[in-house]
CSV table of C-alpha atoms (C1' of nucleotides) in Angstrom, one decimal:
chain,number,residue,atom,x,y,z
A,1230,MET,CA,60.0,116.0,96.4
A,1231,SER,CA,59.3,113.4,93.9
A,1232,VAL,CA,58.0,115.8,91.3
A,1233,THR,CA,61.4,117.6,91.5
A,1234,THR,CA,63.3,114.9,91.6
A,1235,ASP,CA,61.7,113.1,88.4
A,1236,ARG,CA,62.3,116.5,86.9
A,1237,LEU,CA,65.7,116.2,87.4
A,1238,ARG,CA,66.1,112.5,86.2
A,1239,ASP,CA,64.3,113.6,82.9
A,1240,LEU,CA,66.8,116.6,82.8
A,1241,ILE,CA,70.0,114.3,83.2
A,1242,GLU,CA,68.5,111.3,80.8
A,1243,THR,CA,67.5,113.8,78.0
A,1244,THR,CA,70.9,115.8,78.4
A,1245,VAL,CA,73.1,112.8,78.7
A,1246,GLY,CA,71.9,109.1,77.9
A,1247,GLU,CA,72.3,107.5,81.4
A,1248,LEU,CA,71.9,108.4,84.7
A,1249,PRO,CA,75.2,108.1,86.6
A,1250,PRO,CA,77.8,109.1,86.2
A,1251,LEU,CA,77.0,112.5,87.7
A,1252,THR,CA,79.9,114.6,86.6
A,1253,VAL,CA,80.6,117.7,88.3
A,1254,GLU,CA,80.4,119.6,85.1
A,1255,LEU,CA,77.1,117.9,84.4
A,1256,VAL,CA,75.7,119.4,87.5
A,1257,ARG,CA,76.9,122.6,86.6
A,1258,ASP,CA,75.4,122.7,83.1
A,1259,LEU,CA,72.5,121.3,84.3
A,1260,ASP,CA,69.2,123.1,84.7
A,1261,ILE,CA,69.3,122.2,88.3
A,1262,PRO,CA,66.6,123.9,90.7
A,1263,GLU,CA,68.0,126.9,92.8
A,1264,HIS,CA,67.0,125.4,96.0
A,1265,MET,CA,66.8,121.5,96.8
A,1266,ALA,CA,65.5,119.9,100.0
A,1267,ILE,CA,68.1,117.3,101.4
A,1268,ALA,CA,65.8,114.2,100.2
A,1269,GLU,CA,66.3,115.7,96.6
A,1270,VAL,CA,70.0,115.9,97.1
A,1271,ALA,CA,70.2,112.6,97.9
A,1272,ALA,CA,68.0,111.1,94.9
A,1273,LEU,CA,69.9,113.1,92.6
A,1274,THR,CA,73.7,112.3,93.7
A,1275,GLY,CA,72.9,108.7,95.4
A,1276,VAL,CA,74.5,110.1,98.7
A,1277,THR,CA,72.1,109.3,101.4
A,1278,ALA,CA,70.5,111.9,103.6
A,1279,HIS,CA,72.3,110.7,106.7
A,1280,THR,CA,75.8,111.0,104.7
A,1281,LEU,CA,74.9,114.5,103.5
A,1282,ARG,CA,74.2,115.6,107.0
A,1283,TYR,CA,77.4,114.1,107.9
A,1284,TYR,CA,79.3,115.7,105.6
A,1285,GLU,CA,77.8,119.0,106.5
A,1286,ARG,CA,78.6,118.3,110.1
A,1287,ILE,CA,82.3,117.6,109.4
A,1288,GLY,CA,82.7,120.8,107.5
A,1289,LEU,CA,82.8,119.4,103.6
A,1290,VAL,CA,79.8,121.6,102.4
A,1291,GLU,CA,77.9,124.5,103.9
A,1292,VAL,CA,74.0,124.5,103.4
A,1293,ALA,CA,71.7,127.3,104.0
A,1294,ARG,CA,68.4,126.8,106.1
A,1295,ASP,CA,65.1,127.7,105.4
A,1296,ALA,CA,62.8,129.6,108.1
A,1297,ALA,CA,61.9,126.3,109.5
A,1298,GLY,CA,65.4,125.3,109.8
A,1299,ARG,CA,65.2,122.8,107.0
A,1300,ARG,CA,68.5,122.3,104.9
A,1301,VAL,CA,68.5,124.1,101.6
A,1302,TYR,CA,71.0,123.1,99.1
A,1303,ASP,CA,71.6,126.0,96.2
A,1304,ARG,CA,73.5,125.1,93.1
A,1305,ASP,CA,77.0,125.4,94.7
A,1306,ALA,CA,76.0,123.4,97.5
A,1307,VAL,CA,75.0,120.3,95.1
A,1308,GLY,CA,78.4,120.9,93.1
A,1309,ARG,CA,80.3,120.7,96.3
A,1310,VAL,CA,78.5,117.6,97.2
A,1311,VAL,CA,79.2,116.1,93.9
A,1312,PHE,CA,82.8,117.4,94.0
A,1313,VAL,CA,83.3,115.7,97.4
A,1314,THR,CA,81.6,112.4,96.3
A,1315,ARG,CA,84.0,112.0,93.4
A,1316,LEU,CA,86.8,112.6,95.6
A,1317,ARG,CA,85.5,110.1,97.9
A,1318,ASP,CA,85.1,107.8,95.5
A,1319,SER,CA,88.8,107.8,94.7
A,1320,ASP,CA,89.5,107.0,98.3
A,1321,MET,CA,90.9,110.4,99.0
A,1322,PRO,CA,90.5,110.5,102.9
A,1323,ILE,CA,88.1,112.6,104.8
A,1324,ALA,CA,90.6,114.5,106.5
A,1325,ALA,CA,92.2,115.5,102.9
A,1326,ILE,CA,88.8,116.9,101.8
A,1327,GLN,CA,88.5,118.5,104.9
A,1328,ARG,CA,91.9,120.4,104.5
A,1329,TYR,CA,91.0,121.2,101.1
A,1330,VAL,CA,87.7,122.7,101.6
A,1331,ALA,CA,89.4,124.6,104.5
A,1332,LEU,CA,92.0,125.8,102.4
A,1333,VAL,CA,89.2,127.1,100.0
A,1334,LYS,CA,87.4,129.0,102.3
A,1335,GLN,CA,90.4,130.6,103.7
A,1336,GLY,CA,90.7,132.6,100.1
A,1337,PRO,CA,92.8,132.2,97.0
A,1338,SER,CA,96.1,132.9,98.8
A,1339,THR,CA,96.3,128.9,99.6
A,1340,GLU,CA,95.6,128.0,96.0
A,1341,PRO,CA,99.5,126.7,95.9
A,1342,GLU,CA,98.7,124.7,98.8
A,1343,ARG,CA,95.3,123.3,97.3
A,1344,LEU,CA,97.3,122.5,94.2
A,1345,ALA,CA,100.0,120.5,96.0
A,1346,LEU,CA,97.1,118.6,97.7
A,1347,LEU,CA,95.5,117.8,94.4
A,1348,GLU,CA,98.5,116.9,92.8
A,1349,ALA,CA,99.4,114.6,95.7
A,1350,HIS,CA,96.0,113.1,95.5
A,1351,ARG,CA,96.6,112.5,91.5
A,1352,ASP,CA,99.5,110.6,92.4
A,1353,ASP,CA,97.9,108.5,94.7
A,1354,ILE,CA,95.0,107.6,92.1
A,1355,LEU,CA,97.7,106.8,89.5
A,1356,ASN,CA,99.2,104.4,92.1
A,1357,ARG,CA,95.6,102.9,92.8
A,1358,LEU,CA,95.2,102.6,89.2
A,1359,ARG,CA,98.3,100.5,88.4
A,1360,ASP,CA,97.6,98.3,91.8
A,1361,LEU,CA,94.3,97.6,90.2
A,1362,GLN,CA,95.5,96.7,86.8
A,1363,GLY,CA,98.1,94.4,88.3
A,1364,ALA,CA,95.5,92.8,90.5
A,1365,LEU,CA,93.6,92.6,87.1
A,1366,ALA,CA,95.8,90.9,85.5
A,1367,VAL,CA,96.2,88.5,88.4
A,1368,VAL,CA,92.6,87.7,88.3
A,1369,ASP,CA,92.5,87.4,84.3
A,1370,TYR,CA,95.0,84.9,84.6
A,1371,LYS,CA,93.4,82.8,87.0
A,1372,ILE,CA,90.1,83.2,85.1
A,1373,THR,CA,91.7,82.2,81.5
A,1374,THR,CA,94.1,79.5,83.0
A,1375,TYR,CA,91.5,78.2,85.3
A,1376,GLY,CA,92.1,74.5,86.5
A,1377,GLY,CA,95.9,75.2,86.9
A,1378,ALA,CA,96.5,75.6,90.8
A,1379,CYS,CA,99.5,77.5,91.4
A,1380,GLY,CA,99.1,79.3,95.0
A,1381,SER,CA,95.6,80.1,94.9
B,599,MET,CA,116.6,85.6,109.1
B,600,SER,CA,118.4,88.8,107.6
B,601,VAL,CA,120.8,86.5,105.6
B,602,THR,CA,118.0,84.7,104.1
B,603,THR,CA,115.7,88.1,103.5
B,604,ASP,CA,119.1,89.8,102.0
B,605,ARG,CA,119.2,86.6,99.9
B,606,LEU,CA,116.1,86.8,98.5
B,607,ARG,CA,116.1,90.5,97.6
B,608,ASP,CA,119.0,89.7,95.8
B,609,LEU,CA,117.6,87.0,93.8
B,610,ILE,CA,114.4,89.4,93.2
B,611,GLU,CA,116.8,92.2,92.2
B,612,THR,CA,118.9,90.1,89.7
B,613,THR,CA,115.8,88.4,88.3
B,614,VAL,CA,113.7,91.5,87.7
B,615,GLY,CA,114.8,95.1,88.3
B,616,GLU,CA,113.0,96.7,91.0
B,617,LEU,CA,111.7,95.0,94.3
B,618,PRO,CA,107.8,95.7,94.3
B,619,PRO,CA,105.4,94.7,92.6
B,620,LEU,CA,105.9,91.0,93.9
B,621,THR,CA,103.9,89.2,91.7
B,622,VAL,CA,102.6,85.6,91.9
B,623,GLU,CA,104.2,84.4,88.8
B,624,LEU,CA,107.5,86.0,90.5
B,625,VAL,CA,107.3,84.2,93.5
B,626,ARG,CA,106.7,80.8,91.7
B,627,ASP,CA,109.6,81.5,89.7
B,628,LEU,CA,111.7,82.8,92.2
B,629,ASP,CA,114.4,80.6,93.9
B,630,ILE,CA,112.7,80.8,97.1
B,631,PRO,CA,113.9,78.9,100.2
B,632,GLU,CA,111.3,75.9,100.9
B,633,HIS,CA,110.9,77.0,104.6
B,634,MET,CA,110.6,80.5,105.6
B,635,ALA,CA,109.9,82.1,109.0
B,636,ILE,CA,107.4,84.5,109.4
B,637,ALA,CA,109.5,87.5,109.7
B,638,GLU,CA,111.2,86.5,106.4
B,639,VAL,CA,107.8,86.5,104.9
B,640,ALA,CA,106.8,89.6,106.3
B,641,ALA,CA,110.0,91.3,104.6
B,642,LEU,CA,109.5,89.6,101.4
B,643,THR,CA,105.9,90.4,101.2
B,644,GLY,CA,105.6,93.6,102.9
B,645,VAL,CA,102.8,92.2,104.9
B,646,THR,CA,103.6,92.4,108.5
B,647,ALA,CA,103.9,89.7,111.2
B,648,HIS,CA,100.9,90.7,112.8
B,649,THR,CA,98.8,90.6,109.4
B,650,LEU,CA,100.4,87.1,108.6
B,651,ARG,CA,99.2,85.6,111.8
B,652,TYR,CA,95.7,87.4,111.1
B,653,TYR,CA,95.4,86.1,107.8
B,654,GLU,CA,96.2,82.5,109.0
B,655,ARG,CA,93.7,82.9,111.8
B,656,ILE,CA,91.0,83.8,109.5
B,657,GLY,CA,91.7,80.9,107.3
B,658,LEU,CA,93.3,82.7,104.2
B,659,VAL,CA,96.7,80.4,104.7
B,660,GLU,CA,97.6,77.3,106.3
B,661,VAL,CA,101.0,77.5,107.6
B,662,ALA,CA,102.9,74.7,109.3
B,663,ARG,CA,104.7,74.6,112.4
B,664,ASP,CA,107.9,73.5,113.4
B,665,ALA,CA,109.2,71.5,116.4
B,666,ALA,CA,109.0,74.4,118.7
B,667,GLY,CA,105.6,75.5,117.5
B,668,ARG,CA,106.6,78.5,115.3
B,669,ARG,CA,105.3,79.0,111.6
B,670,VAL,CA,106.9,77.5,108.6
B,671,TYR,CA,105.9,79.1,105.2
B,672,ASP,CA,106.4,76.7,102.5
B,673,ARG,CA,106.6,78.0,98.7
B,674,ASP,CA,103.1,77.5,98.8
B,675,ALA,CA,102.2,79.3,101.6
B,676,VAL,CA,104.3,82.1,100.2
B,677,GLY,CA,102.6,82.1,97.2
B,678,ARG,CA,99.1,82.0,98.8
B,679,VAL,CA,100.1,85.1,100.9
B,680,VAL,CA,101.0,86.9,97.8
B,681,PHE,CA,98.0,86.1,95.9
B,682,VAL,CA,95.6,87.0,99.0
B,683,THR,CA,97.6,90.4,99.0
B,684,ARG,CA,96.9,90.9,95.5
B,685,LEU,CA,93.3,90.5,96.0
B,686,ARG,CA,93.2,92.6,99.1
B,687,ASP,CA,94.9,95.5,96.9
B,688,SER,CA,92.1,95.2,94.8
B,689,ASP,CA,89.9,95.8,97.5
B,690,MET,CA,88.3,92.4,97.4
B,691,PRO,CA,86.9,91.9,100.8
B,692,ILE,CA,88.1,89.5,103.3
B,693,ALA,CA,84.9,87.5,103.3
B,694,ALA,CA,85.1,86.9,99.4
B,695,ILE,CA,88.5,85.5,99.8
B,696,GLN,CA,87.5,83.2,102.5
B,697,ARG,CA,84.8,82.1,100.5
B,698,TYR,CA,87.3,81.5,97.8
B,699,VAL,CA,89.7,79.7,99.9
B,700,ALA,CA,87.3,77.3,101.6
B,701,LEU,CA,86.3,76.5,98.0
B,702,VAL,CA,89.7,75.8,97.1
B,703,LYS,CA,89.9,73.2,99.9
B,704,GLN,CA,86.8,71.6,99.0
B,705,GLY,CA,88.4,70.5,96.0
B,706,PRO,CA,87.9,71.0,92.1
B,707,SER,CA,84.2,70.5,92.0
B,708,THR,CA,83.8,74.0,93.4
B,709,GLU,CA,85.9,75.3,90.4
B,710,PRO,CA,82.7,76.6,88.6
B,711,GLU,CA,81.8,78.7,91.7
B,712,ARG,CA,85.4,80.0,92.3
B,713,LEU,CA,85.5,81.1,88.6
B,714,ALA,CA,82.3,82.8,89.2
B,715,LEU,CA,83.7,84.6,92.3
B,716,LEU,CA,86.6,85.5,90.5
B,717,GLU,CA,84.5,86.9,87.3
B,718,ALA,CA,82.3,88.9,89.9
B,719,HIS,CA,85.3,90.6,91.4
B,720,ARG,CA,86.9,91.1,87.9
B,721,ASP,CA,83.6,93.2,87.2
B,722,ASP,CA,84.2,94.9,90.5
B,723,ILE,CA,87.9,95.8,89.2
B,724,LEU,CA,86.8,97.2,86.3
B,725,ASN,CA,83.9,99.5,87.9
B,726,ARG,CA,86.8,100.5,90.4
B,727,LEU,CA,89.2,101.6,87.4
B,728,ARG,CA,86.1,103.1,85.8
B,729,ASP,CA,85.4,105.3,89.0
B,730,LEU,CA,89.1,106.4,89.2
B,731,GLN,CA,89.7,107.3,85.8
B,732,GLY,CA,86.6,109.8,85.9
B,733,ALA,CA,88.0,110.8,89.5
B,734,LEU,CA,91.1,111.4,87.8
B,735,ALA,CA,89.7,113.6,85.2
B,736,VAL,CA,88.0,115.4,87.8
B,737,VAL,CA,91.1,116.1,89.8
B,738,ASP,CA,93.0,116.9,86.5
B,739,TYR,CA,90.4,119.2,85.4
B,740,LYS,CA,91.0,121.3,89.0
B,741,ILE,CA,94.9,120.9,88.4
B,742,THR,CA,95.0,122.2,85.0
B,743,THR,CA,92.3,125.1,85.6
B,744,TYR,CA,93.6,126.1,88.9
B,745,GLY,CA,92.1,129.4,89.9
B,746,GLY,CA,88.8,128.7,88.3
B,747,ALA,CA,86.4,128.2,91.1
B,748,CYS,CA,83.2,126.0,90.4
B,749,GLY,CA,82.1,124.0,92.9
B,750,SER,CA,85.4,123.2,94.7
C,1366,DC,C1',123.3,80.6,133.8
C,1367,DC,C1',121.2,84.5,132.0
C,1368,DT,C1',120.3,87.6,128.7
C,1369,DT,C1',118.8,89.1,124.1
C,1370,DG,C1',115.2,88.3,120.7
C,1371,DC,C1',112.2,86.3,117.8
C,1372,DC,C1',108.6,83.6,118.4
C,1373,DT,C1',104.0,82.2,120.3
C,1374,DT,C1',98.6,82.5,121.6
C,1375,DC,C1',95.2,85.4,123.0
C,1376,DG,C1',91.9,88.9,123.3
C,1377,DA,C1',91.4,93.8,123.4
C,1378,DG,C1',91.6,98.2,120.8
C,1379,DC,C1',91.3,101.5,116.9
C,1380,DG,C1',90.9,104.5,112.7
C,1381,DC,C1',87.7,105.3,109.1
C,1382,DG,C1',83.4,106.3,107.4
C,1383,DC,C1',79.5,105.9,107.8
C,1384,DT,C1',74.9,104.4,109.9
C,1385,DC,C1',71.2,104.4,112.7
C,1386,DG,C1',67.8,105.3,116.2
C,1387,DA,C1',65.6,108.6,119.6
C,1388,DA,C1',63.2,112.6,120.5
C,1389,DG,C1',60.9,116.3,118.7
C,1390,DC,C1',59.3,120.1,115.2
C,1391,DC,C1',56.7,121.6,111.2
C,1392,DC,C1',54.2,121.4,107.4
C,1393,DT,C1',50.3,119.2,104.7
C,1394,DA,C1',46.0,116.7,103.9
C,1395,DC,C1',41.8,115.1,105.7
D,237,DG,C1',42.0,118.8,115.3
D,238,DT,C1',44.8,115.3,114.3
D,239,DA,C1',47.6,111.9,111.6
D,240,DG,C1',51.3,111.5,108.6
D,241,DG,C1',55.5,112.3,106.7
D,242,DG,C1',60.1,114.3,106.3
D,243,DC,C1',62.6,117.0,108.8
D,244,DT,C1',66.0,118.6,112.6
D,245,DT,C1',70.0,117.5,116.3
D,246,DC,C1',72.5,114.7,119.0
D,247,DG,C1',75.2,110.8,120.3
D,248,DA,C1',75.7,106.3,120.2
D,249,DG,C1',77.1,102.4,117.2
D,250,DC,C1',78.7,99.4,113.8
D,251,DG,C1',81.3,96.8,110.3
D,252,DC,C1',85.9,96.4,108.4
D,253,DG,C1',90.4,95.3,108.5
D,254,DC,C1',93.7,95.2,110.6
D,255,DT,C1',97.2,96.6,114.9
D,256,DC,C1',99.1,96.0,119.1
D,257,DG,C1',100.0,94.7,123.8
D,258,DA,C1',100.5,91.2,127.1
D,259,DA,C1',102.3,87.2,129.0
D,260,DG,C1',105.3,83.5,128.0
D,261,DG,C1',108.2,79.6,125.6
D,262,DC,C1',112.4,78.1,123.1
D,263,DA,C1',117.0,79.0,121.3
D,264,DA,C1',121.7,80.7,120.6
D,265,DG,C1',125.5,83.6,122.5
D,266,DG,C1',128.5,85.6,126.2
DNA sequence: CCTTGCCTTCGAGCGCGCTCGAAGCCCTAC
DNA sequence: GTAGGGCTTCGAGCGCGCTCGAAGGCAAGG
């Protein structure tokens, strides 16, 4: 495991400068092994093995098994994990991600609905960005004017 | 209650153009009544009365009582509610806010620690902003290239 | 007087997203 | 052969931040 993981880290570090953020594109372009064990995926993505199993359980990723019943992540599965992680990073609810991947599984006819889902989420992200910038302004104000009391 | 609340809405709407976002400065500058009932504060801030009670319970706001034992929010208390709401909006954990207000209560000698707390939170916000922008890029990419599959 | 309605306290419950532990299988190394 | 480590499934538990309901008080209006 650690051999493969180290190889992955080397790959990434020689491809780009730093380890995170692990983008979807990076994973796609990377010379990632065709098959990875759960611990390798965990090390690569920063998602714990427990959480990877959970994601599979609730239908966010499909993962094949080897003869002994162990999970085998192929490149698609790893890409899916990274994609899901990105969506979670932006606070997309699990239920919405479930809906999205269910639509993907149902085939191309669901593309309009997927698109709508993504656009709705895009709006959520933009709202969140505005909230954060507002909060940042408040905190910055507090920091720069420290000593002034005002409602704190 | 609704009379006062309507007056508040009018005040805000004539002061600025729209209702939210309710900033700390706005509240300070606003001609807000000296004393407000919990329902008024709820209507003004968008925080439910239940949550306002909860915030008081856990020490985020101190609120006086009238003769009948009902909460009376003065301007400071309203300002505090708005400030706390801002911090929560930026995902500052309740525990950190508790720590902060505890420091405020302890007097000016704690200002360095407060400042450190705020600066740490500022870093959190900046990280969060970067995450969100990364996720936004992914979602935007998905939206614009829709039809391309790739790890979705 | 009695209803209406907002207020009070207290404690329990909930939804989300993990997170963990138990019990057991399989493979490798010694 | 056996010890170790990593994997499996399953189901329960947890931490956070509310959220709610019950039971009752007080004040104003009809």
